mmCIF file of C-alpha atoms and ligand atoms in Angstrom:
data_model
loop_
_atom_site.group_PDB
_atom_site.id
_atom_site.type_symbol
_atom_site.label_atom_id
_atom_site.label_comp_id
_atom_site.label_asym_id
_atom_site.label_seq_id
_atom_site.Cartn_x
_atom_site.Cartn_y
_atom_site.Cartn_z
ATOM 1 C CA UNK A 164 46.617 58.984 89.237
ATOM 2 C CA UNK A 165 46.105 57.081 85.556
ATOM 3 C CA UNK A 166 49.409 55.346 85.551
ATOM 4 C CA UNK A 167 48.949 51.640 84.451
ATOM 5 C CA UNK A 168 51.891 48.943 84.227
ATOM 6 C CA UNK A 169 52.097 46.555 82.316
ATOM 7 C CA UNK A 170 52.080 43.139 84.627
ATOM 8 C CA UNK A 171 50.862 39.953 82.653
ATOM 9 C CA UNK A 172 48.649 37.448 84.466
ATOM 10 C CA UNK A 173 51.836 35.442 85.724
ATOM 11 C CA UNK A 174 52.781 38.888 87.927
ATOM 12 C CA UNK A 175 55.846 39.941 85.389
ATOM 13 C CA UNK A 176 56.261 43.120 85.115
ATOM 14 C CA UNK A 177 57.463 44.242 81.681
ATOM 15 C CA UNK A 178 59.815 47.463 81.961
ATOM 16 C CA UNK A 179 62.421 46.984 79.184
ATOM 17 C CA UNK A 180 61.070 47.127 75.062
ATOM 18 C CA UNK A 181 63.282 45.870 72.240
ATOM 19 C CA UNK A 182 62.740 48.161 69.230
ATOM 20 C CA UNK A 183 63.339 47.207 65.677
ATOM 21 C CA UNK A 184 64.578 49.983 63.648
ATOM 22 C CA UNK A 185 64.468 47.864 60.470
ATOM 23 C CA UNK A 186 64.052 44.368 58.635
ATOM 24 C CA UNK A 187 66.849 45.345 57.030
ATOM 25 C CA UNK A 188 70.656 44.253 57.355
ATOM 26 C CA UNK A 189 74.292 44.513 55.299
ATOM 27 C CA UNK A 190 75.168 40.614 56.836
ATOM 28 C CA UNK A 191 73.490 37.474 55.814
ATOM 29 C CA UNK A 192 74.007 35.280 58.944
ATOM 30 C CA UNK A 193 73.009 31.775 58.187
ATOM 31 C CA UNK A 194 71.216 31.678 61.446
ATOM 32 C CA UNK A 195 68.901 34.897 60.889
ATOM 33 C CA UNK A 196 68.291 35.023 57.021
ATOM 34 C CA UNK A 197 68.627 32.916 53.652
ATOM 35 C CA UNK A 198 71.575 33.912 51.333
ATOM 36 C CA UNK A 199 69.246 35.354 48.915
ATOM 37 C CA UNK A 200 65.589 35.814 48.345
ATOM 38 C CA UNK A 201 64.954 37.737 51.483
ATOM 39 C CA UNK A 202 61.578 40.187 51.291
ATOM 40 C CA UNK A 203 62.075 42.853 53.003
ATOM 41 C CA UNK A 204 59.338 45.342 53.660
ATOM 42 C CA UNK A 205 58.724 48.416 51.619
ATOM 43 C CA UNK A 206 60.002 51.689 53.021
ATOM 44 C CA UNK A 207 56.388 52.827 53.825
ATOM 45 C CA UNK A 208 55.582 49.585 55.671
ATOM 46 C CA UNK A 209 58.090 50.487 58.238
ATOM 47 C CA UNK A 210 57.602 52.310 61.064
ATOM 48 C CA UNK A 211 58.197 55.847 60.451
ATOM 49 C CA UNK A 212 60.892 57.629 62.994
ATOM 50 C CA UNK A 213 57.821 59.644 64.300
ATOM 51 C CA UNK A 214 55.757 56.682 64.524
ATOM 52 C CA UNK A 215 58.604 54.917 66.728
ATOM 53 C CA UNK A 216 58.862 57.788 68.826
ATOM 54 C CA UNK A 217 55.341 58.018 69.757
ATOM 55 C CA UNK A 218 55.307 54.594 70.486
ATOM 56 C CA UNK A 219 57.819 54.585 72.719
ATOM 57 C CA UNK A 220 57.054 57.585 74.716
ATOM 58 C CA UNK A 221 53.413 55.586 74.946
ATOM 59 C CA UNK A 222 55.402 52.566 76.280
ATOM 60 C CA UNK A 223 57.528 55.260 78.669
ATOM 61 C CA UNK A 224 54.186 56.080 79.983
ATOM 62 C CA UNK A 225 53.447 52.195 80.557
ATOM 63 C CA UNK A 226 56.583 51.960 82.807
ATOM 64 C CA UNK A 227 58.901 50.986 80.101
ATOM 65 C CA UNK A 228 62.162 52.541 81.429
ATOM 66 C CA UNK A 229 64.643 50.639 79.142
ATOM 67 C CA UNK A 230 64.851 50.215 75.326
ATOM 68 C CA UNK A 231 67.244 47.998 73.337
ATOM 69 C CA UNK A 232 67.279 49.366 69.232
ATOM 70 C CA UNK A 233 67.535 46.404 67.348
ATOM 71 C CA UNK A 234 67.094 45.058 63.445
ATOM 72 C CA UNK A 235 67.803 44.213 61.583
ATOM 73 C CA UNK A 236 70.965 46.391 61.505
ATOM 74 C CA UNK A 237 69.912 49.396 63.209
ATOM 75 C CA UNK A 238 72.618 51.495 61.429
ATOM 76 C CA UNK A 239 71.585 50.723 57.530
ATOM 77 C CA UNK A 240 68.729 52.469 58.517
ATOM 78 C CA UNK A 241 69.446 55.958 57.041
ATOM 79 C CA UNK A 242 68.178 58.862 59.964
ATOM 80 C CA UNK A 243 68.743 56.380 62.734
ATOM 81 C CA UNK A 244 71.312 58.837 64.574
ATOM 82 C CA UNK A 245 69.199 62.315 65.018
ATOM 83 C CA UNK A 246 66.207 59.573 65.699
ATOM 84 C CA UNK A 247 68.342 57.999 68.824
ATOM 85 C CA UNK A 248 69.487 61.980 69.528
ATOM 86 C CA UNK A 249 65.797 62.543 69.827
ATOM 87 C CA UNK A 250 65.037 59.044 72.013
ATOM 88 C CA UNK A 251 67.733 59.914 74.199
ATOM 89 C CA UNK A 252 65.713 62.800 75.995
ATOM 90 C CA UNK A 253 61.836 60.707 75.924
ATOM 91 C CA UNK A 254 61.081 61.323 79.693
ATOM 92 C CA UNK A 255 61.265 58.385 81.657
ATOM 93 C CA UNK A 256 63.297 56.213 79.536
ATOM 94 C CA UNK A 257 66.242 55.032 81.912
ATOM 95 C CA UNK A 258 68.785 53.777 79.417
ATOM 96 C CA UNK A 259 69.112 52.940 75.724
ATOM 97 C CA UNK A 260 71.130 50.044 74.874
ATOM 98 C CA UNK A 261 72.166 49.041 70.970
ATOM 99 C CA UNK A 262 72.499 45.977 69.472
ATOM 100 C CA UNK A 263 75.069 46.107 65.960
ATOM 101 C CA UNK A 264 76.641 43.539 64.038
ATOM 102 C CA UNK A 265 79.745 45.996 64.069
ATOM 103 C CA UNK A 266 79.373 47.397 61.230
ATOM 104 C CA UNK A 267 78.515 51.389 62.558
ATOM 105 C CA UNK A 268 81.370 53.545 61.517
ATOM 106 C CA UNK A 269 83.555 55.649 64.061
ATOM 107 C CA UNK A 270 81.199 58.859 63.900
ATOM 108 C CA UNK A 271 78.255 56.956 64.776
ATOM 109 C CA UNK A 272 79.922 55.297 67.807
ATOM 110 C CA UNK A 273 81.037 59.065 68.889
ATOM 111 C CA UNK A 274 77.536 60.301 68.575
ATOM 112 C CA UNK A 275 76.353 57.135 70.428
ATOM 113 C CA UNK A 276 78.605 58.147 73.161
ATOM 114 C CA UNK A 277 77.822 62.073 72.851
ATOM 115 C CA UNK A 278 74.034 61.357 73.309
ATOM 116 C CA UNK A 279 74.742 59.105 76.579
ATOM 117 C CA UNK A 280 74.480 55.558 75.209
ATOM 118 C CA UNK A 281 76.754 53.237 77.281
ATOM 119 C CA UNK A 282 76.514 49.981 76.339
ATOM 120 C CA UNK A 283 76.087 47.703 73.617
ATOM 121 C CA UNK A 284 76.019 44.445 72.585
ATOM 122 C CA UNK A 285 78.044 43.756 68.763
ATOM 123 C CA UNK A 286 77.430 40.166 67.139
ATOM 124 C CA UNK A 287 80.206 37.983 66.390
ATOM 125 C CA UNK A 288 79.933 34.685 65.798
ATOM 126 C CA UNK A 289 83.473 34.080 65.676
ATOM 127 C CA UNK A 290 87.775 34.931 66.098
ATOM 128 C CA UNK A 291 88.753 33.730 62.565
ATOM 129 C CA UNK A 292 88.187 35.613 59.117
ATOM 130 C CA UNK A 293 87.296 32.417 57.306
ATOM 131 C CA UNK A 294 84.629 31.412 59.660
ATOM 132 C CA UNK A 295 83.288 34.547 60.505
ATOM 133 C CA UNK A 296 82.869 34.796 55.994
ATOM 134 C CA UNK A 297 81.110 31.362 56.357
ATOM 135 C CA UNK A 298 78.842 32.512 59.152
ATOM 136 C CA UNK A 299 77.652 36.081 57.905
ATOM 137 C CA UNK A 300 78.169 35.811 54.183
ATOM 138 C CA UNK A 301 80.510 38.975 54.149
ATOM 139 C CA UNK A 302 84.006 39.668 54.621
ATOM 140 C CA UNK A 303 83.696 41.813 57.017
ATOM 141 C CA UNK A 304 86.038 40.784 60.275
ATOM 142 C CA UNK A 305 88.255 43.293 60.161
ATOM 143 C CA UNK A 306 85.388 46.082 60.167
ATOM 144 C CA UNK A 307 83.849 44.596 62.407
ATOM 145 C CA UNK A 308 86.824 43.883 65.167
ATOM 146 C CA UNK A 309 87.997 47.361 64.824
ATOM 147 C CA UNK A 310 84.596 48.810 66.107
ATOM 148 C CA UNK A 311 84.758 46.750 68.894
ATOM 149 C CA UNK A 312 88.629 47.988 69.650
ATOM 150 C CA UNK A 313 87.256 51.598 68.977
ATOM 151 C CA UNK A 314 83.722 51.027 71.659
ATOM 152 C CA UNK A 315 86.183 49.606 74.367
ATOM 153 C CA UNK A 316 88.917 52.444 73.706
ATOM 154 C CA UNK A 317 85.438 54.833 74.095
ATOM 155 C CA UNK A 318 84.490 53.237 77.542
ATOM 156 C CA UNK A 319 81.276 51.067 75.998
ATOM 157 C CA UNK A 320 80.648 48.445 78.269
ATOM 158 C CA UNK A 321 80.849 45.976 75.472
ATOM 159 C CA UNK A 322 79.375 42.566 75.167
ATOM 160 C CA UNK A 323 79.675 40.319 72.128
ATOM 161 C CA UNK A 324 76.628 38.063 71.386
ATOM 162 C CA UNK A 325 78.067 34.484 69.963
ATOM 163 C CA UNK A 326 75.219 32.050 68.400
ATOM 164 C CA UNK A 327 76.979 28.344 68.903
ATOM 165 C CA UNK A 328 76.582 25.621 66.807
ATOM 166 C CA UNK A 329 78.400 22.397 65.652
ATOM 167 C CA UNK A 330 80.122 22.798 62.330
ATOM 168 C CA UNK A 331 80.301 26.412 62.450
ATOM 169 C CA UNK A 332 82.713 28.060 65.346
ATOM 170 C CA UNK A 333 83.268 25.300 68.190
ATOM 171 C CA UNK A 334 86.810 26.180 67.903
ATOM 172 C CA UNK A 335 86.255 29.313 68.769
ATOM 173 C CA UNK A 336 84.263 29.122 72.137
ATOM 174 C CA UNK A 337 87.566 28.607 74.397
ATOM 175 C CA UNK A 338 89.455 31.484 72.107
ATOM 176 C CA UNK A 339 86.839 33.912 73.439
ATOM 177 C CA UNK A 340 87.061 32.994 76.349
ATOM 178 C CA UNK A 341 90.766 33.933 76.314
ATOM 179 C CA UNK A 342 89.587 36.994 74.302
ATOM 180 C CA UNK A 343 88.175 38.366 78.332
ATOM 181 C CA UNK A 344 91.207 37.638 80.044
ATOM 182 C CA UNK A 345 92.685 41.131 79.012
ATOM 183 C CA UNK A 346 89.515 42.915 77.242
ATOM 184 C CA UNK A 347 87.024 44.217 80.107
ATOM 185 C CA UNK A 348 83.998 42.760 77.633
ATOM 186 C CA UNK A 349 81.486 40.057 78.277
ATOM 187 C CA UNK A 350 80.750 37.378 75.650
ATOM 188 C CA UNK A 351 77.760 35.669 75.898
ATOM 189 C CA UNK A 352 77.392 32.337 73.924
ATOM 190 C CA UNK A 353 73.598 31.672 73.021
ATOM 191 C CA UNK A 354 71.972 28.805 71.690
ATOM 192 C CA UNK A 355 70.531 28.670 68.065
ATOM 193 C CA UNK A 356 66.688 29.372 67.702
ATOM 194 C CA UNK A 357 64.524 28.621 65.281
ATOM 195 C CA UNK A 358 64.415 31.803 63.236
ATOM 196 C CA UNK A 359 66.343 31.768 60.341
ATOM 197 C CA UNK A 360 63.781 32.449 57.995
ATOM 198 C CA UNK A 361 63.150 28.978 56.519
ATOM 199 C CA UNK A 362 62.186 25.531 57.142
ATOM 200 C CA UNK A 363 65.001 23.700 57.942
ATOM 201 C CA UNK A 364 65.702 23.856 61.819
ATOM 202 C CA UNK A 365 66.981 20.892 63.595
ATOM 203 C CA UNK A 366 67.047 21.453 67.514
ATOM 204 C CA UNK A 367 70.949 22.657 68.287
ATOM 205 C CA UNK A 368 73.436 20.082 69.564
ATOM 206 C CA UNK A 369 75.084 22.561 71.696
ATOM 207 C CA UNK A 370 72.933 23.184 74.752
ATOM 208 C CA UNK A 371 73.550 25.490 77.249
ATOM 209 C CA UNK A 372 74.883 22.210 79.369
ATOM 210 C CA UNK A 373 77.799 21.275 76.755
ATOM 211 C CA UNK A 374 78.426 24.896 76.278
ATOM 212 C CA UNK A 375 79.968 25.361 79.992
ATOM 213 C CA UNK A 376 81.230 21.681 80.200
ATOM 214 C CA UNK A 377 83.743 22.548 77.159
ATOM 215 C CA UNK A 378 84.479 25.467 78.704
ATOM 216 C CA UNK A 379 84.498 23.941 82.572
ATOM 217 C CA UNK A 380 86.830 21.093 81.056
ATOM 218 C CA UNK A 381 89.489 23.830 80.325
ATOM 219 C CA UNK A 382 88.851 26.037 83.063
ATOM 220 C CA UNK A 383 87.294 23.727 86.157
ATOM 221 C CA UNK A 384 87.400 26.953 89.043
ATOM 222 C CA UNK A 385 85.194 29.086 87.014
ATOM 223 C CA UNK A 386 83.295 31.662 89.330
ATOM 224 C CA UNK A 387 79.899 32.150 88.394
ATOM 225 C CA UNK A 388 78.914 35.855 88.711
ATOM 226 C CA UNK A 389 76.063 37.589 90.557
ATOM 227 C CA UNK A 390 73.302 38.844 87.635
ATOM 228 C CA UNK A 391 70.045 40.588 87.240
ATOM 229 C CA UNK A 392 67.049 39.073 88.155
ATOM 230 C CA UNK A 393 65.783 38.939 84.494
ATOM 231 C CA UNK A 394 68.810 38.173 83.323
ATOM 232 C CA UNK A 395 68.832 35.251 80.143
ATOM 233 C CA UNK A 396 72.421 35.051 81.026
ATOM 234 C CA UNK A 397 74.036 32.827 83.340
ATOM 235 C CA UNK A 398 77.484 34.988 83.741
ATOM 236 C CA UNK A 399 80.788 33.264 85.015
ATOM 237 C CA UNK A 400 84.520 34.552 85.085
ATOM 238 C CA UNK A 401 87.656 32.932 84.619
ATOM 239 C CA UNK A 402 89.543 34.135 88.086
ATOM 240 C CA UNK A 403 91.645 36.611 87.069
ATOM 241 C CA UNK A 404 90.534 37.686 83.692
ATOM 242 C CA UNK A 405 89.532 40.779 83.091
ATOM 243 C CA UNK A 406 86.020 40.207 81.296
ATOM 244 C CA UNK A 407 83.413 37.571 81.204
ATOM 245 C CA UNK A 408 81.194 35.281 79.841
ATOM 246 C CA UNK A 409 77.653 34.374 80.070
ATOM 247 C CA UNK A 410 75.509 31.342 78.443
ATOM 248 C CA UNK A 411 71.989 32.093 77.267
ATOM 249 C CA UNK A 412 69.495 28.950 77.172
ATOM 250 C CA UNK A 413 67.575 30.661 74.352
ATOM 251 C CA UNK A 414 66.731 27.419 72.449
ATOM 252 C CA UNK A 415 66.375 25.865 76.144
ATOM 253 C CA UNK A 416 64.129 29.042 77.623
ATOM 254 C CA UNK A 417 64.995 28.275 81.266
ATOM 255 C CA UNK A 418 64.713 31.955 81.938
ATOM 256 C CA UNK A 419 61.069 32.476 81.016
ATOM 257 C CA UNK A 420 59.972 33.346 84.738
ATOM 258 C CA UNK A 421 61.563 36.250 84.745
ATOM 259 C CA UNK A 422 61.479 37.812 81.223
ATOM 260 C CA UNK A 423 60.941 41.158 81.664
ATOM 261 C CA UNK A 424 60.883 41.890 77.616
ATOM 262 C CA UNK A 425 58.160 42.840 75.163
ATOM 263 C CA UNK A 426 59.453 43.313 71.251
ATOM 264 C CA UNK A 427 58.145 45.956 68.753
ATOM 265 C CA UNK A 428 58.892 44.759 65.373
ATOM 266 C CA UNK A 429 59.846 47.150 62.267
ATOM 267 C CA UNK A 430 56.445 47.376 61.208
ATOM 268 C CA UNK A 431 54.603 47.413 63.660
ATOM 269 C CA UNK A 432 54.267 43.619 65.472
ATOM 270 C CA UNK A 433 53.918 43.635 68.739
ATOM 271 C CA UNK A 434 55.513 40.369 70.614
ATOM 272 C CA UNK A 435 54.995 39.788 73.849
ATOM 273 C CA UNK A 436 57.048 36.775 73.761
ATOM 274 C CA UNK A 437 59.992 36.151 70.289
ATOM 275 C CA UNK A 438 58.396 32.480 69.877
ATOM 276 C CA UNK A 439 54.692 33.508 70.026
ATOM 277 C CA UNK A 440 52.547 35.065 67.008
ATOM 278 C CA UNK A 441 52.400 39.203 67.119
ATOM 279 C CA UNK A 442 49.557 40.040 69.863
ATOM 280 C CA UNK A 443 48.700 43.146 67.935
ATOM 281 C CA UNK A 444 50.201 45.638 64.963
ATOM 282 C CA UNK A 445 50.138 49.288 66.832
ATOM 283 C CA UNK A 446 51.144 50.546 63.268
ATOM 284 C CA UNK A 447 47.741 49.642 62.049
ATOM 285 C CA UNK A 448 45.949 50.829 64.821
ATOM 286 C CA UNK A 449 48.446 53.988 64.441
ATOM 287 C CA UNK A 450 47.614 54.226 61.161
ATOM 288 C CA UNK A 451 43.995 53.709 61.540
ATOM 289 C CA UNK A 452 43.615 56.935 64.099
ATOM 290 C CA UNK A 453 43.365 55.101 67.038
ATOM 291 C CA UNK A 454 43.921 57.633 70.422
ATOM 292 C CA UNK A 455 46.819 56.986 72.924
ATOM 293 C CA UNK A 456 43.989 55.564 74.552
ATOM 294 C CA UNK A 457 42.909 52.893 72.654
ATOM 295 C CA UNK A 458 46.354 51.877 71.616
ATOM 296 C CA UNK A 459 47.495 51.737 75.332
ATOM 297 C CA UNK A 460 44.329 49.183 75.929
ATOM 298 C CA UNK A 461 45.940 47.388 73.163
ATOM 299 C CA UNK A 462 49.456 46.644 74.337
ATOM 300 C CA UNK A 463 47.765 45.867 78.276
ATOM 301 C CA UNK A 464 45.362 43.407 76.659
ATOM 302 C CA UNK A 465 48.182 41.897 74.736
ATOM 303 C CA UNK A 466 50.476 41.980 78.134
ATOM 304 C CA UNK A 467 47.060 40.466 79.745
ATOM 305 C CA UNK A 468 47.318 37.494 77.363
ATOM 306 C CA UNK A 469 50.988 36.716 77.376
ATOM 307 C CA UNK A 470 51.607 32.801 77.654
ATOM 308 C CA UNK A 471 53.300 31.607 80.846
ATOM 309 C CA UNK A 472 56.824 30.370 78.934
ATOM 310 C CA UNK A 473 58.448 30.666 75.286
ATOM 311 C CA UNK A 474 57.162 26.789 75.261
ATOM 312 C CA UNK A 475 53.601 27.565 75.553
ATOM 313 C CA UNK A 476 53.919 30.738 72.668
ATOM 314 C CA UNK A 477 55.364 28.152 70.669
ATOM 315 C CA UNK A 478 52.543 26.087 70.788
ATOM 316 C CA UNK A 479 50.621 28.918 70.332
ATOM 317 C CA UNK A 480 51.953 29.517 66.794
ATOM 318 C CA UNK A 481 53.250 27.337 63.704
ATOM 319 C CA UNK A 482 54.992 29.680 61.707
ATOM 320 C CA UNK A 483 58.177 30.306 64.030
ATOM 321 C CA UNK A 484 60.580 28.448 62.279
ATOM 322 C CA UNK A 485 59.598 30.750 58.765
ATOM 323 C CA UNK A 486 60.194 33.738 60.675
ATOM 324 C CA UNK A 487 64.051 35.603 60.394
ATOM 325 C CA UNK A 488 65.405 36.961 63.527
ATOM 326 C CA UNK A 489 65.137 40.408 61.577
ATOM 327 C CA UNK A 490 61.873 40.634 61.247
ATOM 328 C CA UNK A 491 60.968 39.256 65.125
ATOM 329 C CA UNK A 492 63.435 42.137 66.415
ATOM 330 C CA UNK A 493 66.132 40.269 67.882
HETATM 331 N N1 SAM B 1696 71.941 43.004 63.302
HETATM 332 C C1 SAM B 1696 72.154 43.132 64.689
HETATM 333 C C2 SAM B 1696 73.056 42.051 65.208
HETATM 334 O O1 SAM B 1696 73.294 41.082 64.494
HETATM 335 O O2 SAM B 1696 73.505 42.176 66.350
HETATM 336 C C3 SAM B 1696 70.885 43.196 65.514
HETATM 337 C C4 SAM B 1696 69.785 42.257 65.135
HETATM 338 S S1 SAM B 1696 70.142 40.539 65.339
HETATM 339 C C5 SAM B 1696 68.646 39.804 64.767
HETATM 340 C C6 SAM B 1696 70.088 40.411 67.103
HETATM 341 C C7 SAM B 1696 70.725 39.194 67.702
HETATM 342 O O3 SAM B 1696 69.972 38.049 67.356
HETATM 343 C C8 SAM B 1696 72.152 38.928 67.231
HETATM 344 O O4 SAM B 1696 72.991 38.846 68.360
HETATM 345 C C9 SAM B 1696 72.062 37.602 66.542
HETATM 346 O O5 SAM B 1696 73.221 36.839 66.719
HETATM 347 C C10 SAM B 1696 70.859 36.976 67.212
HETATM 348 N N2 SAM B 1696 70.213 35.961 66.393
HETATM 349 C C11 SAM B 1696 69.699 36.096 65.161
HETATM 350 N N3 SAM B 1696 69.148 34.941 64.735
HETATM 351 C C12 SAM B 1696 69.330 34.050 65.725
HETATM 352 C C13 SAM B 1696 68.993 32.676 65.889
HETATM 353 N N4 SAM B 1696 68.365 31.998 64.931
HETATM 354 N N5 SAM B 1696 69.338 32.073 67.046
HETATM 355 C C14 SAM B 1696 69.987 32.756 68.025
HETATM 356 N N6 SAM B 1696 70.319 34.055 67.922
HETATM 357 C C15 SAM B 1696 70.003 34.692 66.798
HETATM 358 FE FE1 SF4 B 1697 71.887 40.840 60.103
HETATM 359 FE FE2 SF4 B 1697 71.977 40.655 62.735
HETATM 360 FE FE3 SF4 B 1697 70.518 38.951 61.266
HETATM 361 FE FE4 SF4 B 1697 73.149 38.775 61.143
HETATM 362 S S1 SF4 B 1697 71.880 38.444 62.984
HETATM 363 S S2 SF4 B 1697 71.746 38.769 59.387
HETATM 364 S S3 SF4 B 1697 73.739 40.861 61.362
HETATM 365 S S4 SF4 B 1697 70.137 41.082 61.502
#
């Protein structure tokens, strides 16, 4: 039987898509976009809903069985609900997973549950209303920590993405971590990448190495956790506590072995890797008539050309550092 995978020359496998829903987002985090001045595509330079269904239900077919909606904010994106309703039922597709800055409203999180979505991931950068203004642009905390109140109360399985870096929200790495001894959540701490859509990016001075020693110098019988194989996460738990935490090398890319990951942006880029170039647009092609045929040759050839490491895409490409999270799909 037809029924390719899609393995890349280093034998990954590639089973789990992040989908962009939209360039578009109600937060200007310093780390993702400028303040101002951001272009964002034009509505009919976006993936339609119809297009992103096809698309993934052509990826389903390519032994895709997992697909993270990303932005952008997936919720400013007006029809995004009855579009993950629809998702929710593509054959094959294992789990959907979200990723929010917080800002979805309580009917959305209902539906999210109604339609089987368990988990998601909310971005907060940090504990304090001051910083988290610095660190967005908007004064949003309070939003934003009620939704995560209301997903636990709703039996998410919550995790809270925190970006670290020096001058920004040090002080509150270790009141996170205090944050899991009676929340069942994980927070993962990441490192900052180069994608914050301009040209100033100086490599971060918290590494994956001083993230756990500030946290090891406070807590020194940390257990580290059992994960995933292609996890980026490296998950510990304070004994005791009732969440956890992870570190993500993302700056560092010690996970690259494993990645399991290919990114469709908003319009239509398709990444096999978030620091490489796009390998392909499958909107053009879609838009150009191109068969399910031809477009699946497309994404193998592109999965046939992936570089061994996030190192070697970088290399591969000069623009990275011009790019904004929201338009790579995050
Ligand atoms: N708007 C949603 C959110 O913020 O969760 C989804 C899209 S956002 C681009 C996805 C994730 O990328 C967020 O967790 C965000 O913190 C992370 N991110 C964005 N820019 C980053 C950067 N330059 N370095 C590290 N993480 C970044
Ligand atoms: Fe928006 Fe998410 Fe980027 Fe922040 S990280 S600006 S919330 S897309």
């Amino acid at each position: 039987m037809h029924n390719p995978q899609l393995i890349d020359k280093y034998g990954r496998q590639l089973t789990y898509l992040r989908l962009s829903v939209t360039d578009r987002c109600n937060f200007r985090c310093y780390y993702c976009m400028p303040e101002e001045g951001m272009d964002f595509a034009a509505r009919q330079e976006l993936l339609s809903f119809e297009e992103l269904y096809d698309l993934s239900a052509l990826f389903c077919s390519l032994g895709i069985t997992k697909i993270r909606i990303t932005g952008g904010e997936p919720f400013v994106r007006a029809g995004i609900m009855p579009f993950l309703r629809k998702l929710s039922q593509l054959p094959g597709l294992e789990e959907i997973t979200v990723t929010s800055n917080g800002t979805l409203n309580a009917k959305q999180i209902k539906i999210l549950q109604e339609i089987g979505i368990r988990k998601i991931n909310i971005s907060l950068d940090s504990l304090d209303r001051e910083r988290f203004f610095q660190i967005t642009r908007r004064d949003s905390f309070d939003a934003v920590y009620a939704s995560i109140l209301n997903l636990l109360n709703t039996g998410f399985e919550v995790k809270l993405n925190c970006v670290v870096a020096e001058n920004k929200n040090i002080q509150d790495i270790l009141p996170f971590i205090e944050l899991t001894k009676d929340y069942p959540l994980a927070v993962r701490f990441l490192e900052e990448m180069p994608f914050n859509g301009s040209d100033s990016f100086q490599a971060p001075q918290w590494s994956h190495h001083e993230i756990y020693q500030h946290i090891a110098s406070t807590h020194p019988n940390l257990e580290k956790l059992e994960s995933e194989p292609s996890s980026t996460s490296v998950n510990y738990q304070v004994p005791g506590y009732a969440g956890s935490f992870g570190i993500i090398p993302s700056f560092s890319r010690t996970f690259c072995g494993t990645c399991n990951r290919i990114r469709l942006g908003a319009t239509g880029e398709l990444r096999t890797c978030l620091y490489g170039p796009p390998a392909t647009n499958l909107r053009d092609l879609l838009r150009a008539g191109l068969g399910s045929e031809q477009l699946e040759q497309a994404i193998v050839e592109a999965v046939a050309n992936r570089e061994k490491d996030g190192f070697a895409a970088e290399a591969s490409h000069s623009a990275a550092a011009h790019e904004s999270m929201s338009v790579l799909g995050g």
